[in-house]
Coordinates of C-alpha atoms in Angstrom, one line a residue:
M7 CA 235.4 -14.9 90.2
L8 CA 238.9 -15.6 89.1
K9 CA 239.7 -17.5 92.3
Q10 CA 236.6 -19.7 91.8
L11 CA 237.6 -20.4 88.2
I12 CA 241.2 -21.4 89.2
T13 CA 239.8 -23.6 92.0
L14 CA 237.4 -25.3 89.6
S15 CA 240.1 -25.9 87.0
F16 CA 242.4 -27.5 89.7
L17 CA 239.5 -29.8 90.8
L18 CA 238.8 -30.7 87.2
I19 CA 242.5 -31.4 86.4
G20 CA 242.7 -33.6 89.6
A21 CA 239.6 -35.6 88.6
V22 CA 240.8 -36.1 85.1
D23 CA 244.3 -37.2 86.3
E24 CA 242.7 -39.7 88.8
T25 CA 240.5 -41.1 86.0
M26 CA 243.4 -41.5 83.6
T27 CA 245.5 -43.4 86.2
E28 CA 242.8 -45.9 86.9
K29 CA 243.2 -49.1 84.9
G30 CA 239.9 -50.1 83.3
D31 CA 239.4 -53.8 83.2
S32 CA 236.8 -54.6 80.6
I33 CA 235.1 -58.0 80.7
M34 CA 234.4 -57.5 77.0
F35 CA 238.1 -57.9 76.1
A36 CA 239.1 -60.4 78.7
P37 CA 241.0 -63.4 77.3
K38 CA 238.8 -66.4 77.0
E39 CA 239.9 -70.0 77.4
H40 CA 238.5 -72.3 74.9
P41 CA 238.8 -76.1 75.2
F42 CA 239.8 -76.5 71.5
T43 CA 242.7 -74.1 71.9
Q44 CA 244.5 -75.9 74.7
A45 CA 247.9 -77.4 73.9
P46 CA 247.9 -81.2 73.8
Q47 CA 249.4 -83.0 76.7
A48 CA 252.9 -84.5 76.3
E49 CA 251.8 -88.1 77.2
E50 CA 249.0 -88.2 74.7
G51 CA 249.7 -90.4 71.7
E52 CA 249.4 -89.3 68.1
A53 CA 246.6 -91.7 67.3
E54 CA 244.6 -90.4 70.4
R55 CA 245.1 -86.8 69.3
C56 CA 243.9 -87.6 65.8
A57 CA 240.9 -89.4 67.1
Q58 CA 240.2 -86.5 69.5
L59 CA 240.4 -84.0 66.5
A60 CA 238.0 -86.2 64.5
N61 CA 235.5 -86.1 67.4
E62 CA 235.9 -82.3 67.6
I63 CA 235.2 -82.0 63.9
E64 CA 232.0 -84.0 64.3
A65 CA 230.9 -82.0 67.3
L66 CA 231.5 -78.7 65.4
K67 CA 228.8 -79.3 62.7
G68 CA 226.9 -76.1 62.4
R69 CA 229.8 -73.9 63.3
P70 CA 231.7 -73.6 60.0
Q71 CA 234.6 -71.4 61.1
R72 CA 235.6 -73.5 64.1
R73 CA 235.0 -76.7 62.1
H74 CA 237.3 -75.4 59.3
A75 CA 240.0 -74.6 61.9
A76 CA 239.7 -78.1 63.4
L77 CA 239.9 -79.6 59.9
E78 CA 243.0 -77.7 59.2
R79 CA 244.6 -78.8 62.5
Y80 CA 243.6 -82.4 61.6
R81 CA 245.2 -82.1 58.2
L82 CA 248.3 -80.6 59.6
I83 CA 248.8 -83.0 62.5
C84 CA 247.4 -86.3 61.1
S85 CA 247.6 -86.2 57.3
D86 CA 250.6 -84.1 56.4
K87 CA 253.2 -85.9 58.5
G88 CA 254.9 -87.5 55.5
R89 CA 255.0 -84.3 53.4
L90 CA 256.8 -82.3 56.1
E91 CA 259.9 -84.5 56.0

């Protein structure tokens, strides 16, 4: 009986150790790429970027959080240039 208990405990410890060493990749927490979070390209002009942001703001009607974030980016990049200097 004791021999079976010891064998069972070693098997259980081995299974737990193997499970702990496996790296679980969850699709739930995978990083997501979103087109509005990509950095602007270097050759893009400031006027083009402001026009692109204005189009994004128009496209995001009905999505208040993302629209607000786009508005803040627009205000920061296009409107507040003179205030930062």
